[in-house]
mmCIF file of C-alpha atoms in Angstrom:
data_model
loop_
_atom_site.group_PDB
_atom_site.id
_atom_site.type_symbol
_atom_site.label_atom_id
_atom_site.label_comp_id
_atom_site.label_asym_id
_atom_site.label_seq_id
_atom_site.Cartn_x
_atom_site.Cartn_y
_atom_site.Cartn_z
ATOM 1 C CA UNK A 1 -6.555 -30.718 48.876
ATOM 2 C CA UNK A 2 -8.426 -27.400 48.825
ATOM 3 C CA UNK A 3 -9.082 -25.850 45.449
ATOM 4 C CA UNK A 4 -8.484 -22.178 44.686
ATOM 5 C CA UNK A 5 -12.238 -21.596 44.761
ATOM 6 C CA UNK A 6 -12.480 -23.150 48.224
ATOM 7 C CA UNK A 7 -9.480 -21.154 49.600
ATOM 8 C CA UNK A 8 -11.075 -17.958 48.270
ATOM 9 C CA UNK A 9 -14.425 -18.814 49.682
ATOM 10 C CA UNK A 10 -12.897 -19.221 53.215
ATOM 11 C CA UNK A 11 -11.354 -15.636 52.921
ATOM 12 C CA UNK A 12 -14.596 -13.933 51.897
ATOM 13 C CA UNK A 13 -16.636 -15.937 54.499
ATOM 14 C CA UNK A 14 -14.294 -14.715 57.124
ATOM 15 C CA UNK A 15 -14.570 -11.157 55.966
ATOM 16 C CA UNK A 16 -18.359 -11.552 56.237
ATOM 17 C CA UNK A 17 -18.137 -11.971 60.011
ATOM 18 C CA UNK A 18 -16.797 -8.396 60.569
ATOM 19 C CA UNK A 19 -19.355 -6.702 58.252
ATOM 20 C CA UNK A 20 -21.085 -4.049 60.448
ATOM 21 C CA UNK A 21 -19.149 -5.164 63.534
ATOM 22 C CA UNK A 22 -15.621 -3.582 63.592
ATOM 23 C CA UNK A 23 -14.955 0.044 64.302
ATOM 24 C CA UNK A 24 -12.395 2.083 62.308
ATOM 25 C CA UNK A 25 -9.115 2.637 64.121
ATOM 26 C CA UNK A 26 -5.731 2.473 62.484
ATOM 27 C CA UNK A 27 -3.864 2.369 65.885
ATOM 28 C CA UNK A 28 -5.976 -0.713 67.050
ATOM 29 C CA UNK A 29 -5.991 -2.460 63.653
ATOM 30 C CA UNK A 30 -4.530 -5.664 65.134
ATOM 31 C CA UNK A 31 -7.810 -6.193 66.987
ATOM 32 C CA UNK A 32 -9.694 -7.181 63.907
ATOM 33 C CA UNK A 33 -10.645 -10.735 65.057
ATOM 34 C CA UNK A 34 -9.787 -10.502 68.772
ATOM 35 C CA UNK A 35 -11.516 -8.220 71.230
ATOM 36 C CA UNK A 36 -9.798 -5.040 72.586
ATOM 37 C CA UNK A 37 -9.961 -4.560 76.392
ATOM 38 C CA UNK A 38 -13.197 -2.558 75.907
ATOM 39 C CA UNK A 39 -14.794 -5.644 74.291
ATOM 40 C CA UNK A 40 -14.955 -4.166 70.819
ATOM 41 C CA UNK A 41 -13.191 -5.026 67.489
ATOM 42 C CA UNK A 42 -11.156 -2.541 65.422
ATOM 43 C CA UNK A 43 -9.609 -2.502 62.036
ATOM 44 C CA UNK A 44 -8.969 -0.331 58.892
ATOM 45 C CA UNK A 45 -9.232 -1.043 55.198
ATOM 46 C CA UNK A 46 -6.027 -3.004 54.780
ATOM 47 C CA UNK A 47 -5.914 -4.853 58.063
ATOM 48 C CA UNK A 48 -9.527 -6.019 57.637
ATOM 49 C CA UNK A 49 -8.430 -7.752 54.427
ATOM 50 C CA UNK A 50 -5.016 -8.964 55.576
ATOM 51 C CA UNK A 51 -6.518 -10.524 58.805
ATOM 52 C CA UNK A 52 -9.320 -12.168 56.924
ATOM 53 C CA UNK A 53 -6.728 -13.962 54.752
ATOM 54 C CA UNK A 54 -4.750 -14.821 57.913
ATOM 55 C CA UNK A 55 -7.787 -16.170 59.773
ATOM 56 C CA UNK A 56 -8.739 -18.244 56.662
ATOM 57 C CA UNK A 57 -5.223 -19.835 56.823
ATOM 58 C CA UNK A 58 -3.798 -18.086 53.765
ATOM 59 C CA UNK A 59 -1.775 -15.128 55.150
ATOM 60 C CA UNK A 60 0.381 -12.953 52.997
ATOM 61 C CA UNK A 61 1.290 -10.733 55.975
ATOM 62 C CA UNK A 62 -0.480 -7.905 57.725
ATOM 63 C CA UNK A 63 0.141 -5.082 55.304
ATOM 64 C CA UNK A 64 -1.060 -1.550 54.688
ATOM 65 C CA UNK A 65 -2.336 -0.435 51.259
ATOM 66 C CA UNK A 66 1.194 0.390 49.989
ATOM 67 C CA UNK A 67 2.441 -2.944 51.273
ATOM 68 C CA UNK A 68 -0.234 -4.789 49.331
ATOM 69 C CA UNK A 69 0.794 -2.948 46.134
ATOM 70 C CA UNK A 70 4.566 -3.646 46.712
ATOM 71 C CA UNK A 71 4.344 -7.307 47.925
ATOM 72 C CA UNK A 72 5.965 -9.809 45.698
ATOM 73 C CA UNK A 73 3.581 -12.435 47.067
ATOM 74 C CA UNK A 74 0.721 -10.790 45.145
ATOM 75 C CA UNK A 75 0.301 -10.390 41.377
ATOM 76 C CA UNK A 76 -1.415 -7.746 39.306
ATOM 77 C CA UNK A 77 -4.705 -8.709 37.591
ATOM 78 C CA UNK A 78 -4.923 -7.551 34.018
ATOM 79 C CA UNK A 79 -7.952 -5.354 34.371
ATOM 80 C CA UNK A 80 -8.805 -2.738 31.766
ATOM 81 C CA UNK A 81 -9.699 0.456 33.541
ATOM 82 C CA UNK A 82 -11.661 3.233 31.679
ATOM 83 C CA UNK A 83 -12.947 6.317 33.528
ATOM 84 C CA UNK A 84 -12.350 4.551 36.755
ATOM 85 C CA UNK A 85 -14.372 1.470 35.859
ATOM 86 C CA UNK A 86 -13.156 -2.091 35.145
ATOM 87 C CA UNK A 87 -14.154 -2.971 31.691
ATOM 88 C CA UNK A 88 -13.449 -6.710 31.911
ATOM 89 C CA UNK A 89 -14.952 -7.629 35.258
ATOM 90 C CA UNK A 90 -15.136 -11.357 34.379
ATOM 91 C CA UNK A 91 -11.364 -11.550 34.961
ATOM 92 C CA UNK A 92 -11.889 -10.933 38.729
ATOM 93 C CA UNK A 93 -12.012 -13.410 41.461
ATOM 94 C CA UNK A 94 -13.421 -13.255 45.111
ATOM 95 C CA UNK A 95 -10.581 -12.096 47.271
ATOM 96 C CA UNK A 96 -8.995 -9.780 44.664
ATOM 97 C CA UNK A 97 -7.942 -6.441 46.124
ATOM 98 C CA UNK A 98 -8.829 -3.133 44.351
ATOM 99 C CA UNK A 99 -6.358 -0.494 45.170
ATOM 100 C CA UNK A 100 -7.502 3.151 44.960
ATOM 101 C CA UNK A 101 -5.510 6.453 45.052
ATOM 102 C CA UNK A 102 -5.656 8.432 48.333
ATOM 103 C CA UNK A 103 -4.392 11.779 49.319
ATOM 104 C CA UNK A 104 -0.722 10.952 50.089
ATOM 105 C CA UNK A 105 1.539 11.693 47.058
ATOM 106 C CA UNK A 106 4.558 9.979 48.721
ATOM 107 C CA UNK A 107 2.979 6.585 48.509
ATOM 108 C CA UNK A 108 3.466 4.352 45.369
ATOM 109 C CA UNK A 109 0.876 5.360 42.740
ATOM 110 C CA UNK A 110 -0.632 7.540 45.477
ATOM 111 C CA UNK A 111 -2.460 4.474 46.784
ATOM 112 C CA UNK A 112 -4.397 5.168 49.982
ATOM 113 C CA UNK A 113 -7.421 2.690 50.092
ATOM 114 C CA UNK A 114 -8.242 -0.893 49.363
ATOM 115 C CA UNK A 115 -11.460 -2.866 48.960
ATOM 116 C CA UNK A 116 -11.895 -6.544 48.307
ATOM 117 C CA UNK A 117 -14.076 -8.500 45.779
ATOM 118 C CA UNK A 118 -16.550 -10.444 47.789
ATOM 119 C CA UNK A 119 -19.331 -11.951 45.655
ATOM 120 C CA UNK A 120 -21.728 -11.409 42.784
ATOM 121 C CA UNK A 121 -25.288 -10.267 43.300
ATOM 122 C CA UNK A 122 -28.344 -11.824 41.761
ATOM 123 C CA UNK A 123 -27.865 -9.633 38.689
ATOM 124 C CA UNK A 124 -24.283 -10.762 38.131
ATOM 125 C CA UNK A 125 -22.734 -7.519 39.434
ATOM 126 C CA UNK A 126 -19.606 -7.657 41.617
ATOM 127 C CA UNK A 127 -20.008 -6.716 45.255
ATOM 128 C CA UNK A 128 -17.026 -5.284 47.196
ATOM 129 C CA UNK A 129 -16.333 -5.529 50.961
ATOM 130 C CA UNK A 130 -14.277 -2.778 52.621
ATOM 131 C CA UNK A 131 -13.680 -0.713 55.707
ATOM 132 C CA UNK A 132 -13.759 3.089 55.459
ATOM 133 C CA UNK A 133 -14.098 5.432 58.287
ATOM 134 C CA UNK A 134 -17.298 3.688 59.524
ATOM 135 C CA UNK A 135 -17.822 -0.009 59.735
ATOM 136 C CA UNK A 136 -16.942 -2.692 57.244
ATOM 137 C CA UNK A 137 -19.730 -2.869 54.559
ATOM 138 C CA UNK A 138 -20.694 -4.206 51.146
ATOM 139 C CA UNK A 139 -21.072 -2.096 48.055
ATOM 140 C CA UNK A 140 -21.736 -2.333 44.333
ATOM 141 C CA UNK A 141 -18.326 -2.306 42.626
ATOM 142 C CA UNK A 142 -19.166 -0.091 39.591
ATOM 143 C CA UNK A 143 -21.004 2.453 41.688
ATOM 144 C CA UNK A 144 -18.161 2.534 44.200
ATOM 145 C CA UNK A 145 -15.536 2.830 41.478
ATOM 146 C CA UNK A 146 -17.488 5.696 39.883
ATOM 147 C CA UNK A 147 -17.655 7.627 43.094
ATOM 148 C CA UNK A 148 -13.975 7.150 43.870
ATOM 149 C CA UNK A 149 -13.094 8.418 40.220
ATOM 150 C CA UNK A 150 -15.333 11.397 40.777
ATOM 151 C CA UNK A 151 -13.593 12.339 43.982
ATOM 152 C CA UNK A 152 -10.564 14.497 43.957
ATOM 153 C CA UNK A 153 -7.575 14.631 46.303
ATOM 154 C CA UNK A 154 -6.458 18.106 47.554
ATOM 155 C CA UNK A 155 -3.245 17.603 45.491
ATOM 156 C CA UNK A 156 -5.403 17.712 42.291
ATOM 157 C CA UNK A 157 -5.726 14.035 41.213
ATOM 158 C CA UNK A 158 -8.604 11.605 41.130
ATOM 159 C CA UNK A 159 -8.890 9.116 43.877
ATOM 160 C CA UNK A 160 -9.959 6.399 41.492
ATOM 161 C CA UNK A 161 -8.910 2.769 40.897
ATOM 162 C CA UNK A 162 -5.217 2.210 40.281
ATOM 163 C CA UNK A 163 -4.887 -1.541 40.013
ATOM 164 C CA UNK A 164 -6.070 -4.982 41.223
ATOM 165 C CA UNK A 165 -3.891 -7.435 43.116
ATOM 166 C CA UNK A 166 -4.376 -11.057 43.664
ATOM 167 C CA UNK A 167 -2.936 -13.568 46.306
ATOM 168 C CA UNK A 168 -4.723 -16.918 45.546
ATOM 169 C CA UNK A 169 -4.057 -17.865 41.995
ATOM 170 C CA UNK A 170 -6.180 -19.945 39.682
ATOM 171 C CA UNK A 171 -5.627 -23.732 39.629
ATOM 172 C CA UNK A 172 -6.980 -26.433 37.423
ATOM 173 C CA UNK A 173 -10.340 -26.275 39.248
ATOM 174 C CA UNK A 174 -11.009 -22.820 37.856
ATOM 175 C CA UNK A 175 -11.512 -22.093 34.218
ATOM 176 C CA UNK A 176 -10.330 -18.864 32.680
ATOM 177 C CA UNK A 177 -13.010 -16.177 32.398
ATOM 178 C CA UNK A 178 -13.022 -12.692 30.767
ATOM 179 C CA UNK A 179 -10.489 -10.833 28.677
ATOM 180 C CA UNK A 180 -6.795 -12.002 28.372
ATOM 181 C CA UNK A 181 -4.076 -10.535 26.086
ATOM 182 C CA UNK A 182 -2.431 -13.438 24.496
ATOM 183 C CA UNK A 183 -0.429 -14.117 21.278
ATOM 184 C CA UNK A 184 -0.548 -10.475 20.326
ATOM 185 C CA UNK A 185 -4.371 -9.979 20.686
ATOM 186 C CA UNK A 186 -7.296 -9.989 23.109
ATOM 187 C CA UNK A 187 -9.176 -13.150 23.688
ATOM 188 C CA UNK A 188 -12.429 -13.698 25.789
ATOM 189 C CA UNK A 189 -12.623 -16.788 27.860
ATOM 190 C CA UNK A 190 -15.986 -18.312 28.939
ATOM 191 C CA UNK A 191 -15.753 -19.402 32.560
ATOM 192 C CA UNK A 192 -18.226 -22.237 32.210
ATOM 193 C CA UNK A 193 -15.997 -24.105 29.605
ATOM 194 C CA UNK A 194 -12.630 -22.349 29.923
ATOM 195 C CA UNK A 195 -12.580 -21.953 26.046
ATOM 196 C CA UNK A 196 -12.217 -18.637 24.287
ATOM 197 C CA UNK A 197 -14.654 -17.331 21.764
ATOM 198 C CA UNK A 198 -13.654 -17.706 18.189
ATOM 199 C CA UNK A 199 -15.276 -17.149 14.786
ATOM 200 C CA UNK A 200 -18.275 -15.665 16.541
ATOM 201 C CA UNK A 201 -19.947 -12.728 18.222
ATOM 202 C CA UNK A 202 -19.976 -12.218 21.990
ATOM 203 C CA UNK A 203 -22.176 -9.853 23.940
ATOM 204 C CA UNK A 204 -20.995 -8.940 27.437
ATOM 205 C CA UNK A 205 -22.914 -8.170 30.558
ATOM 206 C CA UNK A 206 -23.147 -4.526 29.555
ATOM 207 C CA UNK A 207 -24.707 -5.294 26.241
ATOM 208 C CA UNK A 208 -21.592 -4.546 24.173
ATOM 209 C CA UNK A 209 -20.665 -6.749 21.212
ATOM 210 C CA UNK A 210 -17.336 -7.971 20.048
ATOM 211 C CA UNK A 211 -16.287 -10.199 17.129
ATOM 212 C CA UNK A 212 -13.569 -12.830 17.403
ATOM 213 C CA UNK A 213 -11.555 -14.320 14.386
ATOM 214 C CA UNK A 214 -10.599 -17.958 13.887
ATOM 215 C CA UNK A 215 -7.595 -17.513 16.275
ATOM 216 C CA UNK A 216 -9.837 -16.136 18.990
ATOM 217 C CA UNK A 217 -8.581 -12.627 18.692
ATOM 218 C CA UNK A 218 -11.119 -9.665 19.028
ATOM 219 C CA UNK A 219 -11.207 -7.310 16.099
ATOM 220 C CA UNK A 220 -10.065 -3.952 17.268
ATOM 221 C CA UNK A 221 -9.598 -0.516 15.807
ATOM 222 C CA UNK A 222 -10.690 -1.903 12.332
ATOM 223 C CA UNK A 223 -13.580 -2.676 10.040
ATOM 224 C CA UNK A 224 -14.886 -6.159 9.748
ATOM 225 C CA UNK A 225 -17.292 -7.459 7.075
ATOM 226 C CA UNK A 226 -19.932 -9.848 8.317
ATOM 227 C CA UNK A 227 -22.811 -11.092 5.999
ATOM 228 C CA UNK A 228 -22.298 -8.259 3.466
ATOM 229 C CA UNK A 229 -22.295 -5.541 6.143
ATOM 230 C CA UNK A 230 -19.371 -3.571 7.518
ATOM 231 C CA UNK A 231 -18.847 -3.142 11.303
ATOM 232 C CA UNK A 232 -16.418 -0.885 13.117
ATOM 233 C CA UNK A 233 -14.675 -2.060 16.303
ATOM 234 C CA UNK A 234 -12.854 0.410 18.420
ATOM 235 C CA UNK A 235 -9.519 -0.029 20.274
ATOM 236 C CA UNK A 236 -11.372 -1.481 23.240
ATOM 237 C CA UNK A 237 -12.587 -4.324 20.945
ATOM 238 C CA UNK A 238 -16.211 -3.314 21.167
ATOM 239 C CA UNK A 239 -18.581 -2.625 18.204
ATOM 240 C CA UNK A 240 -19.731 0.984 17.698
ATOM 241 C CA UNK A 241 -23.349 1.737 16.947
ATOM 242 C CA UNK A 242 -25.697 4.675 16.447
ATOM 243 C CA UNK A 243 -22.858 7.173 15.882
ATOM 244 C CA UNK A 244 -20.614 8.777 13.307
ATOM 245 C CA UNK A 245 -16.958 7.878 12.945
ATOM 246 C CA UNK A 246 -14.146 9.243 10.912
ATOM 247 C CA UNK A 247 -11.911 6.945 8.895
ATOM 248 C CA UNK A 248 -9.164 8.104 6.495
ATOM 249 C CA UNK A 249 -10.694 11.516 6.024
ATOM 250 C CA UNK A 250 -14.327 10.367 5.527
ATOM 251 C CA UNK A 251 -17.330 10.314 7.904
ATOM 252 C CA UNK A 252 -19.328 7.057 8.193
ATOM 253 C CA UNK A 253 -22.502 6.326 10.119
ATOM 254 C CA UNK A 254 -22.962 3.133 12.154
ATOM 255 C CA UNK A 255 -26.632 2.166 12.582
ATOM 256 C CA UNK A 256 -28.319 0.911 15.772
ATOM 257 C CA UNK A 257 -27.297 -2.665 14.879
ATOM 258 C CA UNK A 258 -23.660 -1.543 14.255
ATOM 259 C CA UNK A 259 -23.713 -1.939 10.441
ATOM 260 C CA UNK A 260 -22.401 0.833 8.246
ATOM 261 C CA UNK A 261 -25.234 2.857 6.601
ATOM 262 C CA UNK A 262 -25.196 2.940 2.851
ATOM 263 C CA UNK A 263 -27.228 4.899 0.369
ATOM 264 C CA UNK A 264 -29.393 6.235 3.252
ATOM 265 C CA UNK A 265 -30.384 9.356 5.164
ATOM 266 C CA UNK A 266 -29.554 9.945 8.801
ATOM 267 C CA UNK A 267 -31.459 12.646 10.775
ATOM 268 C CA UNK A 268 -29.454 15.047 12.917
ATOM 269 C CA UNK A 269 -29.558 14.084 16.537
ATOM 270 C CA UNK A 270 -29.915 17.818 17.463
ATOM 271 C CA UNK A 271 -33.621 18.429 18.207
ATOM 272 C CA UNK A 272 -33.210 22.067 17.108
ATOM 273 C CA UNK A 273 -31.753 21.088 13.785
ATOM 274 C CA UNK A 274 -34.087 19.787 11.081
ATOM 275 C CA UNK A 275 -31.471 18.380 8.885
ATOM 276 C CA UNK A 276 -30.929 14.949 7.129
ATOM 277 C CA UNK A 277 -27.456 13.749 6.191
ATOM 278 C CA UNK A 278 -26.753 11.551 3.216
ATOM 279 C CA UNK A 279 -24.288 8.701 2.866
ATOM 280 C CA UNK A 280 -23.598 7.243 -0.630
ATOM 281 C CA UNK A 281 -23.307 3.492 -1.655
ATOM 282 C CA UNK A 282 -19.907 3.330 -0.124
ATOM 283 C CA UNK A 283 -21.110 4.732 3.203
ATOM 284 C CA UNK A 284 -19.325 7.969 2.758
ATOM 285 C CA UNK A 285 -21.015 11.153 3.949
ATOM 286 C CA UNK A 286 -21.590 13.816 1.285
ATOM 287 C CA UNK A 287 -22.263 17.199 2.848
ATOM 288 C CA UNK A 288 -23.609 18.670 -0.423
ATOM 289 C CA UNK A 289 -26.812 16.565 -0.031
ATOM 290 C CA UNK A 290 -27.711 17.850 3.450
ATOM 291 C CA UNK A 291 -31.422 18.552 3.320
ATOM 292 C CA UNK A 292 -34.554 19.213 5.470
ATOM 293 C CA UNK A 293 -36.688 17.324 2.846
ATOM 294 C CA UNK A 294 -35.143 13.863 2.247
ATOM 295 C CA UNK A 295 -36.524 11.591 -0.576
ATOM 296 C CA UNK A 296 -37.727 8.792 1.780
ATOM 297 C CA UNK A 297 -39.712 7.282 -0.975
ATOM 298 C CA UNK A 298 -36.586 6.343 -2.674
ATOM 299 C CA UNK A 299 -33.959 6.056 0.044
ATOM 300 C CA UNK A 300 -33.892 4.509 3.487
ATOM 301 C CA UNK A 301 -33.825 6.450 6.805
ATOM 302 C CA UNK A 302 -31.763 4.750 9.302
ATOM 303 C CA UNK A 303 -31.270 5.176 13.079
#
């Protein structure tokens, strides 16, 4: 019996056969894998994906972008989208469908375009396959999502990512990977073992750190004390660093390693401002000690 990985691989392998080959034509979209009378192949964004699934033996129907969104045969993937970019890409699988807003406000969620997750490149970045107005092609997922998010419809909305849909679900052959919201908190699963991180730090592919408690829940929107230092984790579960934050009416500075600065000076990041700021032994900024001449013989200067 085929595993979910094998089924997905058949789909993306099928799509690979139309890369650079098919011509864009919505009226002739059914000639994706069979030649039209002129000897050429045609498709659009949604038919190229729908027919790839069908030819691989796993059809969910030949749908348009709105149909993919509305289909009860597909599930929504729990992606976290910020500024158009997926923040938890490890949750994705080959064959997942990224649905983007278009120009038609009458469609559900204004959806007007779809791309499919194809593979990871040598640097571990997801590569999409899709069919715009030219021929089907590959593109870097983050770069493409940024470009869509920066593009505006005439109606005044961004044409960025709306959701991700999945047809072939995980089975026992595939371990969980990435962020999952479970038992009231966010956990991060390691795809190689299927276990979630607990009582430990985890650094993602973008270089961002998170800390997970004994239950495997990421610390979020809170301070956490680790080896006598305090660290701040934002609502996205990532550690803040090299920046100021406000907490309960006070200003605190988080150093380059994320720890709260204490009894130290912090130089203004404004190159035109020769000012050093002071934080006391509790890490609280005290504006009365702003100075251009800090006592660095006695106190630390932190980055």
